[in-house]
Amino acid sequence: MSTAEETAGGEMQPWAEVTPDAARRLLVAAVEAFAERGYHATTTRDIAGRAGMSPAALYIHYKTKEELLHRISRIGHDKALDIVRSAAQGGGSAAERLTDAVRSFVRWHAGQHTTARVVQYELEALGPEARAEIVALRRQTDAAVRGIIADGVAAGDFDVPDVPGTTLAVLSLCIDVARWFNVDGPRTPDEVGALYADLVLRMVGAKE
Amino acid sequence: MSTAEETAGGEMQPWAEVTPDAARRLLVAAVEAFAERGYHATTTRDIAGRAGMSPAALYIHYKTKEELLHRISRIGHDKALDIVRSAAQGGGSAAERLTDAVRSFVRWHAGQHTTARVVQYELEALGPEARAEIVALRRQTDAAVRGIIADGVAAGDFDVPDVPGTTLAVLSLCIDVARWFNVDGPRTPDEVGALYADLVLRMVGAKE
């Protein structure tokens, strides 16, 4: 199963890397259940039921509900880091790389908003070890964006008095797309990405 | 009981307007419980227990769990609207009014981040009537900020190609403070407010 499997809309199937099929169906069911009722209100029985399986079948793949959340969070955070790292390591000026990072990060948070909400809002339900792992991934994502902004400042392309604070704001702006994005709303993920890339270039005082 | 009652830190007591005392204690307990475990995982028994009351005592003040969430959401959204309206109707240039709106809106979302999270993330748990009422308040908040930005454009002070999109982004940036703000973190609510006001003036292309 290729991890690059795409739907007609060009969105990555976020769980394509999860095998076998039963494990993937359970993960998708868990994302939906957590998004709808919250982590604490969801039972493994609910998740198994949504996936059309028995609770016993669930335990073959996941020992606990937390293991499901951890797996979802890990895949989501790996993907987020992957997106900003590709942009950071791409060619071009800092402005071009920042544009690329914001556009892809926004597209992911809009296109996968249900997953992104679970990943972002249920962080505190993870146990200490799992949480430490996820926090480390978040720090790397933050560092990749901070690196692009710092490069732009060093090259004289950006004017940023507070690089860590601006990095935080840029990531926060993109992440919150998962909260408000509505598939029936007036803007496509690509349009939000383009708008946000322009706003972020303004935030960093990019020279025209 | 004055609604302007303040703590030592200058934060408004957000529930000072709720009387009698038992009704207010239940509301505070509900905010904590919803924030910790989510709305669906919280029972009225949990809330009563946190407030040191019996479930029967809770029902004197609130008929259902949804009524508690509705009350919390209504007060939170009234406060948010109040903040941006005061700023919008204040004196000064569009840049000054936008600065004021962002600073106070951010301070509220940082200082009251637990309440703000419940208010922002549990919207879908409200019934259709309550939700329609809250959506109307959100539209008014959006309109107040959009009005300041449109004034700045009309006066030639701001350069904004997409006024509704920029308004959405400005509010989203401020709201997401509730997700990441950490009282033990390096920035005070005032410092975040000052940083964000500067970033928002950049987003609207404010003339120096």
Tab-separated table of C-alpha atoms in Angstrom:
chain	number	residue	atom	x	y	z
A	1	MET	CA	0.000	0.000	0.000
A	2	SER	CA	1.580	3.251	-1.129
A	3	THR	CA	1.592	6.149	1.326
A	4	ALA	CA	1.192	8.508	-1.625
A	5	GLU	CA	-2.264	7.166	-2.509
A	6	GLU	CA	-4.469	10.138	-3.336
A	7	THR	CA	-8.193	10.738	-3.694
A	8	ALA	CA	-9.726	12.423	-6.728
A	9	GLY	CA	-9.512	15.779	-4.905
A	10	GLY	CA	-5.762	15.408	-4.549
A	11	GLU	CA	-5.930	15.015	-0.746
A	12	MET	CA	-3.544	12.458	0.665
A	13	GLN	CA	-5.364	9.520	2.219
A	14	PRO	CA	-3.968	10.229	5.661
A	15	TRP	CA	-4.182	6.655	6.895
A	16	ALA	CA	-2.923	4.857	3.794
A	17	GLU	CA	0.202	3.852	5.690
A	18	VAL	CA	-1.812	2.001	8.352
A	19	THR	CA	-2.074	-1.698	7.627
A	20	PRO	CA	-3.790	-4.132	7.674
A	21	ASP	CA	-7.121	-2.816	6.419
A	22	ALA	CA	-8.891	-3.624	9.732
A	23	ALA	CA	-6.398	-1.507	11.711
A	24	ARG	CA	-6.948	1.381	9.296
A	25	ARG	CA	-10.747	1.131	9.485
A	26	LEU	CA	-10.551	1.236	13.273
A	27	LEU	CA	-8.349	4.329	13.159
A	28	VAL	CA	-10.749	6.139	10.827
A	29	ALA	CA	-13.665	5.151	13.087
A	30	ALA	CA	-11.767	6.438	16.144
A	31	VAL	CA	-11.080	9.814	14.484
A	32	GLU	CA	-14.783	10.220	13.693
A	33	ALA	CA	-15.919	9.178	17.166
A	34	PHE	CA	-13.360	11.381	18.979
A	35	ALA	CA	-14.271	14.357	16.772
A	36	GLU	CA	-17.994	13.888	17.361
A	37	ARG	CA	-18.176	13.136	21.081
A	38	GLY	CA	-14.675	13.817	22.421
A	39	TYR	CA	-12.049	11.303	23.510
A	40	HIS	CA	-13.355	10.767	27.036
A	41	ALA	CA	-16.958	10.151	25.948
A	42	THR	CA	-15.905	7.512	23.388
A	43	THR	CA	-15.524	3.838	24.303
A	44	THR	CA	-13.572	1.186	22.423
A	45	ARG	CA	-16.980	-0.495	21.936
A	46	ASP	CA	-18.216	2.657	20.095
A	47	ILE	CA	-15.148	2.596	17.858
A	48	ALA	CA	-15.404	-1.109	17.074
A	49	GLY	CA	-19.132	-0.651	16.321
A	50	ARG	CA	-18.469	2.189	13.890
A	51	ALA	CA	-15.893	0.066	12.111
A	52	GLY	CA	-18.363	-2.827	11.944
A	53	MET	CA	-16.211	-5.000	14.209
A	54	SER	CA	-16.444	-6.603	17.615
A	55	PRO	CA	-14.567	-5.167	20.628
A	56	ALA	CA	-12.477	-8.368	20.596
A	57	ALA	CA	-11.411	-7.654	17.010
A	58	LEU	CA	-10.343	-4.153	18.072
A	59	TYR	CA	-8.052	-5.509	20.796
A	60	ILE	CA	-6.110	-7.511	18.209
A	61	HIS	CA	-4.897	-4.186	16.784
A	62	TYR	CA	-4.989	-1.719	19.684
A	63	LYS	CA	-4.610	-2.557	23.362
A	64	THR	CA	-6.262	0.617	24.643
A	65	LYS	CA	-8.230	3.650	23.537
A	66	GLU	CA	-5.154	5.746	24.320
A	67	GLU	CA	-3.097	3.681	21.885
A	68	LEU	CA	-5.562	4.674	19.144
A	69	LEU	CA	-5.323	8.363	20.055
A	70	HIS	CA	-1.537	8.127	20.229
A	71	ARG	CA	-1.368	6.511	16.779
A	72	ILE	CA	-3.689	9.170	15.286
A	73	SER	CA	-1.739	11.976	16.913
A	74	ARG	CA	1.606	10.534	15.844
A	75	ILE	CA	0.558	10.164	12.191
A	76	GLY	CA	-0.989	13.650	12.164
A	77	HIS	CA	2.068	15.278	13.706
A	78	ASP	CA	4.468	13.349	11.450
A	79	LYS	CA	2.501	14.625	8.466
A	80	ALA	CA	2.541	18.231	9.726
A	81	LEU	CA	6.304	18.067	10.300
A	82	ASP	CA	6.812	16.484	6.896
A	83	ILE	CA	4.869	19.316	5.226
A	84	VAL	CA	6.813	22.168	6.800
A	85	ARG	CA	10.165	20.385	6.483
A	86	SER	CA	9.681	19.807	2.737
A	87	ALA	CA	8.914	23.493	2.379
A	88	ALA	CA	11.839	24.563	4.576
A	89	GLN	CA	14.277	22.379	2.632
A	90	GLY	CA	12.881	23.315	-0.794
A	91	GLY	CA	14.730	25.670	-3.100
A	92	GLY	CA	14.039	29.362	-3.482
A	93	SER	CA	14.024	32.431	-1.301
A	94	ALA	CA	12.749	32.509	2.283
A	95	ALA	CA	9.560	34.163	1.001
A	96	GLU	CA	8.987	31.331	-1.477
A	97	ARG	CA	9.651	28.657	1.141
A	98	LEU	CA	7.400	30.368	3.704
A	99	THR	CA	4.637	30.654	1.092
A	100	ASP	CA	4.993	26.959	0.317
A	101	ALA	CA	4.966	25.994	4.029
A	102	VAL	CA	1.845	28.065	4.800
A	103	ARG	CA	-0.057	26.914	1.717
A	104	SER	CA	0.548	23.211	2.357
A	105	PHE	CA	0.056	23.467	6.115
A	106	VAL	CA	-3.272	25.289	5.631
A	107	ARG	CA	-4.393	22.856	2.936
A	108	TRP	CA	-3.771	19.968	5.296
A	109	HIS	CA	-5.628	21.590	8.208
A	110	ALA	CA	-8.579	22.502	5.963
A	111	GLY	CA	-8.731	19.265	3.977
A	112	GLN	CA	-8.205	17.047	7.041
A	113	HIS	CA	-9.977	19.261	9.563
A	114	THR	CA	-11.658	16.409	11.453
A	115	THR	CA	-8.346	14.639	12.041
A	116	ALA	CA	-6.586	17.923	12.775
A	117	ARG	CA	-9.135	18.825	15.451
A	118	VAL	CA	-8.639	15.506	17.231
A	119	VAL	CA	-4.871	15.839	16.921
A	120	GLN	CA	-4.881	19.419	18.255
A	121	TYR	CA	-7.591	19.322	20.936
A	122	GLU	CA	-7.109	15.910	22.580
A	123	LEU	CA	-3.397	16.297	23.314
A	124	GLU	CA	-3.968	16.358	27.066
A	125	ALA	CA	-5.631	12.948	26.994
A	126	LEU	CA	-2.298	11.322	26.072
A	127	GLY	CA	-0.189	9.740	28.791
A	128	PRO	CA	3.113	11.413	29.750
A	129	GLU	CA	5.341	9.325	27.444
A	130	ALA	CA	3.158	9.667	24.360
A	131	ARG	CA	2.707	13.359	25.057
A	132	ALA	CA	6.461	13.922	25.346
A	133	GLU	CA	6.944	12.267	21.963
A	134	ILE	CA	4.292	14.483	20.349
A	135	VAL	CA	5.637	17.633	22.003
A	136	ALA	CA	9.068	16.819	20.521
A	137	LEU	CA	7.504	16.587	17.035
A	138	ARG	CA	5.729	19.911	17.579
A	139	ARG	CA	9.029	21.527	18.577
A	140	GLN	CA	10.597	20.298	15.328
A	141	THR	CA	7.709	21.713	13.286
A	142	ASP	CA	8.101	25.019	15.104
A	143	ALA	CA	11.877	24.954	14.478
A	144	ALA	CA	11.408	24.356	10.732
A	145	VAL	CA	9.136	27.413	10.376
A	146	ARG	CA	11.357	29.493	12.673
A	147	GLY	CA	14.327	28.525	10.474
A	148	ILE	CA	12.666	29.874	7.323
A	149	ILE	CA	11.773	33.131	9.075
A	150	ALA	CA	15.287	33.487	10.527
A	151	ASP	CA	16.781	32.879	7.048
A	152	GLY	CA	14.602	35.651	5.643
A	153	VAL	CA	15.719	38.037	8.389
A	154	ALA	CA	19.394	37.127	7.864
A	155	ALA	CA	19.048	37.714	4.104
A	156	GLY	CA	17.448	41.111	4.712
A	157	ASP	CA	14.214	39.923	3.055
A	158	PHE	CA	12.061	39.949	6.204
A	159	ASP	CA	11.648	42.460	9.024
A	160	VAL	CA	10.684	40.558	12.200
A	161	PRO	CA	11.284	42.042	15.667
A	162	ASP	CA	10.216	38.843	17.505
A	163	VAL	CA	11.081	35.675	15.545
A	164	PRO	CA	9.829	33.064	18.089
A	165	GLY	CA	6.605	35.011	18.716
A	166	THR	CA	5.936	35.474	15.007
A	167	THR	CA	6.619	31.765	14.362
A	168	LEU	CA	4.109	30.864	17.079
A	169	ALA	CA	1.509	33.189	15.550
A	170	VAL	CA	2.030	31.862	12.012
A	171	LEU	CA	1.594	28.242	13.122
A	172	SER	CA	-1.367	29.137	15.325
A	173	LEU	CA	-3.103	30.940	12.446
A	174	CYS	CA	-2.711	27.874	10.213
A	175	ILE	CA	-3.712	25.341	12.892
A	176	ASP	CA	-6.918	27.207	13.746
A	177	VAL	CA	-8.127	26.646	10.167
A	178	ALA	CA	-9.087	23.153	11.409
A	179	ARG	CA	-11.542	24.741	13.887
A	180	TRP	CA	-13.430	27.042	11.529
A	181	PHE	CA	-13.017	25.418	8.121
A	182	ASN	CA	-16.345	24.347	6.640
A	183	VAL	CA	-16.486	22.235	3.493
A	184	ASP	CA	-19.765	23.991	2.600
A	185	GLY	CA	-18.224	27.442	3.166
A	186	PRO	CA	-17.267	29.935	0.466
A	187	ARG	CA	-13.528	29.141	0.317
A	188	THR	CA	-11.672	26.028	-0.859
A	189	PRO	CA	-8.597	24.796	1.058
A	190	ASP	CA	-6.432	26.176	-1.784
A	191	GLU	CA	-8.050	29.614	-1.568
A	192	VAL	CA	-7.541	29.765	2.191
A	193	GLY	CA	-3.921	28.681	1.634
A	194	ALA	CA	-3.326	31.488	-0.876
A	195	LEU	CA	-4.975	34.125	1.360
A	196	TYR	CA	-2.971	32.971	4.373
A	197	ALA	CA	0.348	32.877	2.515
A	198	ASP	CA	-0.208	36.540	1.575
A	199	LEU	CA	-1.120	37.471	5.179
A	200	VAL	CA	1.921	35.641	6.572
A	201	LEU	CA	4.289	37.427	4.146
A	202	ARG	CA	2.828	40.660	5.517
A	203	MET	CA	3.357	39.464	9.115
A	204	VAL	CA	7.066	38.939	8.431
A	205	GLY	CA	7.394	42.270	6.598
A	206	ALA	CA	8.521	40.572	3.363
A	207	LYS	CA	9.993	42.989	0.838
A	208	GLU	CA	7.932	43.006	-2.389
B	1	MET	CA	-23.106	41.946	42.762
B	2	SER	CA	-21.208	44.207	40.375
B	3	THR	CA	-20.370	42.799	36.957
B	4	ALA	CA	-17.147	44.824	37.008
B	5	GLU	CA	-15.712	42.910	39.966
B	6	GLU	CA	-12.039	42.269	39.246
B	7	THR	CA	-9.350	39.999	40.621
B	8	ALA	CA	-5.924	41.246	41.713
B	9	GLY	CA	-4.601	40.495	38.206
B	10	GLY	CA	-7.140	42.836	36.643
B	11	GLU	CA	-9.046	39.993	34.962
B	12	MET	CA	-12.797	40.374	34.994
B	13	GLN	CA	-14.484	37.702	37.056
B	14	PRO	CA	-16.331	36.324	34.071
B	15	TRP	CA	-19.234	34.909	36.054
B	16	ALA	CA	-19.804	37.808	38.451
B	17	GLU	CA	-23.111	38.522	36.732
B	18	VAL	CA	-24.454	35.054	37.512
B	19	THR	CA	-26.566	34.993	40.661
B	20	PRO	CA	-27.296	33.529	43.122
B	21	ASP	CA	-23.949	32.231	44.346
B	22	ALA	CA	-25.005	28.562	43.924
B	23	ALA	CA	-25.822	29.111	40.233
B	24	ARG	CA	-22.420	30.747	39.725
B	25	ARG	CA	-20.546	27.943	41.530
B	26	LEU	CA	-22.274	25.397	39.291
B	27	LEU	CA	-21.316	27.332	36.164
B	28	VAL	CA	-17.659	27.507	37.212
B	29	ALA	CA	-17.713	23.760	37.997
B	30	ALA	CA	-19.252	23.054	34.583
B	31	VAL	CA	-16.555	25.059	32.770
B	32	GLU	CA	-13.844	23.090	34.566
B	33	ALA	CA	-15.477	19.730	33.928
B	34	PHE	CA	-16.205	20.435	30.240
B	35	ALA	CA	-12.634	21.685	29.720
B	36	GLU	CA	-11.125	18.646	31.405
B	37	ARG	CA	-13.219	15.783	30.003
B	38	GLY	CA	-15.314	17.338	27.232
B	39	TYR	CA	-19.031	18.121	27.258
B	40	HIS	CA	-20.252	14.643	26.321
B	41	ALA	CA	-18.154	12.854	28.968
B	42	THR	CA	-19.432	15.138	31.753
B	43	THR	CA	-22.614	14.359	33.699
B	44	THR	CA	-24.725	16.781	35.731
B	45	ARG	CA	-23.753	14.585	38.703
B	46	ASP	CA	-20.043	15.362	38.035
B	47	ILE	CA	-20.801	19.080	37.906
B	48	ALA	CA	-22.885	19.069	41.077
B	49	GLY	CA	-20.138	17.071	42.833
B	50	ARG	CA	-17.439	19.551	41.826
B	51	ALA	CA	-19.565	22.400	43.154
B	52	GLY	CA	-20.126	20.497	46.412
B	53	MET	CA	-23.849	20.149	45.769
B	54	SER	CA	-26.357	17.390	45.167
B	55	PRO	CA	-27.751	16.705	41.682
B	56	ALA	CA	-31.143	17.831	43.032
B	57	ALA	CA	-29.643	21.211	43.992
B	58	LEU	CA	-28.286	21.570	40.435
B	59	TYR	CA	-31.739	21.073	38.907
B	60	ILE	CA	-33.064	24.055	40.867
B	61	HIS	CA	-30.802	26.271	38.742
B	62	TYR	CA	-30.337	24.395	35.444
B	63	LYS	CA	-32.788	21.961	33.880
B	64	THR	CA	-30.214	20.222	31.675
B	65	LYS	CA	-26.505	19.965	30.991
B	66	GLU	CA	-27.130	21.744	27.706
B	67	GLU	CA	-28.633	24.699	29.563
B	68	LEU	CA	-25.326	25.046	31.441
B	69	LEU	CA	-23.305	24.948	28.216
B	70	HIS	CA	-25.669	27.426	26.595
B	71	ARG	CA	-25.367	29.817	29.542
B	72	ILE	CA	-21.535	29.563	29.481
B	73	SER	CA	-21.400	30.041	25.721
B	74	ARG	CA	-23.817	32.985	25.829
B	75	ILE	CA	-21.845	34.804	28.531
B	76	GLY	CA	-18.543	34.114	26.758
B	77	HIS	CA	-19.813	35.317	23.391
B	78	ASP	CA	-21.510	38.375	24.914
B	79	LYS	CA	-18.186	39.271	26.499
B	80	ALA	CA	-16.262	38.782	23.226
B	81	LEU	CA	-18.749	40.968	21.348
B	82	ASP	CA	-18.616	43.574	24.099
B	83	ILE	CA	-14.810	43.724	23.837
B	84	VAL	CA	-14.628	44.247	20.090
B	85	ARG	CA	-17.617	46.613	20.037
B	86	SER	CA	-16.063	48.878	22.685
B	87	ALA	CA	-12.910	48.989	20.595
B	88	ALA	CA	-14.807	49.562	17.332
B	89	GLN	CA	-16.837	52.410	18.828
B	90	GLY	CA	-13.864	53.995	20.650
B	91	GLY	CA	-12.214	57.147	19.385
B	92	GLY	CA	-9.087	57.324	17.289
B	93	SER	CA	-7.932	56.070	13.918
B	94	ALA	CA	-8.773	52.646	12.496
B	95	ALA	CA	-5.250	51.515	13.446
B	96	GLU	CA	-5.787	52.600	17.061
B	97	ARG	CA	-9.187	50.921	17.249
B	98	LEU	CA	-7.876	47.704	15.666
B	99	THR	CA	-4.950	47.678	18.099
B	100	ASP	CA	-7.376	48.086	20.985
B	101	ALA	CA	-9.681	45.329	19.687
B	102	VAL	CA	-6.833	42.831	19.199
B	103	ARG	CA	-5.184	43.597	22.548
B	104	SER	CA	-8.394	43.173	24.559
B	105	PHE	CA	-9.607	40.167	22.567
B	106	VAL	CA	-6.264	38.390	23.028
B	107	ARG	CA	-6.096	39.290	26.717
B	108	TRP	CA	-9.526	37.733	27.207
B	109	HIS	CA	-8.650	34.543	25.321
B	110	ALA	CA	-5.350	34.184	27.206
B	111	GLY	CA	-6.625	35.154	30.651
B	112	GLN	CA	-9.831	33.099	30.356
B	113	HIS	CA	-8.424	30.311	28.201
B	114	THR	CA	-10.309	27.512	29.955
B	115	THR	CA	-13.666	29.201	29.420
B	116	ALA	CA	-12.712	30.245	25.903
B	117	ARG	CA	-11.836	26.658	24.948
B	118	VAL	CA	-15.217	25.386	26.137
B	119	VAL	CA	-16.977	28.266	24.377
B	120	GLN	CA	-15.084	27.675	21.104
B	121	TYR	CA	-14.827	23.890	20.948
B	122	GLU	CA	-18.198	22.703	22.267
B	123	LEU	CA	-20.355	24.788	19.932
B	124	GLU	CA	-21.664	21.722	18.120
B	125	ALA	CA	-23.055	20.260	21.331
B	126	LEU	CA	-25.648	23.065	21.515
B	127	GLY	CA	-29.165	22.428	20.215
B	128	PRO	CA	-30.302	24.211	17.023
B	129	GLU	CA	-31.971	27.181	18.753
B	130	ALA	CA	-29.112	27.892	21.147
B	131	ARG	CA	-26.613	27.474	18.341
B	132	ALA	CA	-28.465	29.931	16.096
B	133	GLU	CA	-28.381	32.510	18.901
B	134	ILE	CA	-24.614	32.044	19.381
B	135	VAL	CA	-23.923	32.118	15.639
B	136	ALA	CA	-25.752	35.479	15.478
B	137	LEU	CA	-23.479	36.853	18.229
B	138	ARG	CA	-20.412	35.587	16.356
B	139	ARG	CA	-21.602	37.325	13.182
B	140	GLN	CA	-21.891	40.598	15.117
B	141	THR	CA	-18.362	40.191	16.501
B	142	ASP	CA	-17.084	39.528	12.995
B	143	ALA	CA	-18.992	42.578	11.681
B	144	ALA	CA	-17.459	44.847	14.345
B	145	VAL	CA	-13.902	43.859	13.376
B	146	ARG	CA	-14.733	43.967	9.665
B	147	GLY	CA	-16.099	47.497	10.206
B	148	ILE	CA	-12.817	48.726	11.691
B	149	ILE	CA	-10.833	47.200	8.820
B	150	ALA	CA	-13.220	48.645	6.201
B	151	ASP	CA	-12.917	52.092	7.855
B	152	GLY	CA	-9.133	51.868	7.611
B	153	VAL	CA	-9.333	50.925	3.932
B	154	ALA	CA	-11.805	53.765	3.226
B	155	ALA	CA	-9.520	56.270	4.998
B	156	GLY	CA	-6.532	55.055	2.957
B	157	ASP	CA	-4.784	53.875	6.162
B	158	PHE	CA	-4.965	50.145	5.386
B	159	ASP	CA	-4.254	48.112	2.262
B	160	VAL	CA	-6.456	44.988	2.343
B	161	PRO	CA	-7.329	43.078	-0.855
B	162	ASP	CA	-9.765	40.696	0.915
B	163	VAL	CA	-11.563	42.376	3.844
B	164	PRO	CA	-13.818	39.417	4.882
B	165	GLY	CA	-10.920	36.930	4.612
B	166	THR	CA	-8.569	39.161	6.584
B	167	THR	CA	-11.241	39.708	9.257
B	168	LEU	CA	-11.680	35.945	9.562
B	169	ALA	CA	-7.905	35.456	9.888
B	170	VAL	CA	-7.545	38.205	12.521
B	171	LEU	CA	-10.302	36.743	14.695
B	172	SER	CA	-8.994	33.203	14.186
B	173	LEU	CA	-5.483	34.235	15.236
B	174	CYS	CA	-6.830	35.788	18.452
B	175	ILE	CA	-9.224	32.915	19.263
B	176	ASP	CA	-6.494	30.277	18.910
B	177	VAL	CA	-4.608	31.931	21.782
B	178	ALA	CA	-7.035	30.021	24.023
B	179	ARG	CA	-5.670	26.718	22.662
B	180	TRP	CA	-1.953	27.316	23.151
B	181	PHE	CA	-1.780	29.866	25.963
B	182	ASN	CA	0.011	28.500	28.998
B	183	VAL	CA	0.032	30.416	32.268
B	184	ASP	CA	3.498	28.984	32.984
B	185	GLY	CA	4.774	29.989	29.540
B	186	PRO	CA	7.179	32.850	28.779
B	187	ARG	CA	4.567	35.470	27.739
B	188	THR	CA	1.899	37.278	29.769
B	189	PRO	CA	-1.549	37.908	28.219
B	190	ASP	CA	-0.537	41.581	27.813
B	191	GLU	CA	2.666	40.662	25.975
B	192	VAL	CA	0.792	38.351	23.601
B	193	GLY	CA	-1.756	41.140	23.049
B	194	ALA	CA	0.993	43.642	22.143
B	195	LEU	CA	2.751	41.178	19.800
B	196	TYR	CA	-0.527	40.297	18.082
B	197	ALA	CA	-1.638	43.914	17.675
B	198	ASP	CA	1.635	44.569	15.817
B	199	LEU	CA	1.190	41.473	13.616
B	200	VAL	CA	-2.415	42.401	12.802
B	201	LEU	CA	-1.430	45.946	11.772
B	202	ARG	CA	1.036	44.293	9.393
B	203	MET	CA	-1.709	41.975	8.063
B	204	VAL	CA	-3.862	44.979	7.153
B	205	GLY	CA	-0.913	46.856	5.623
B	206	ALA	CA	-1.270	49.771	8.065
B	207	LYS	CA	0.728	52.855	7.050
B	208	GLU	CA	3.333	53.692	9.695
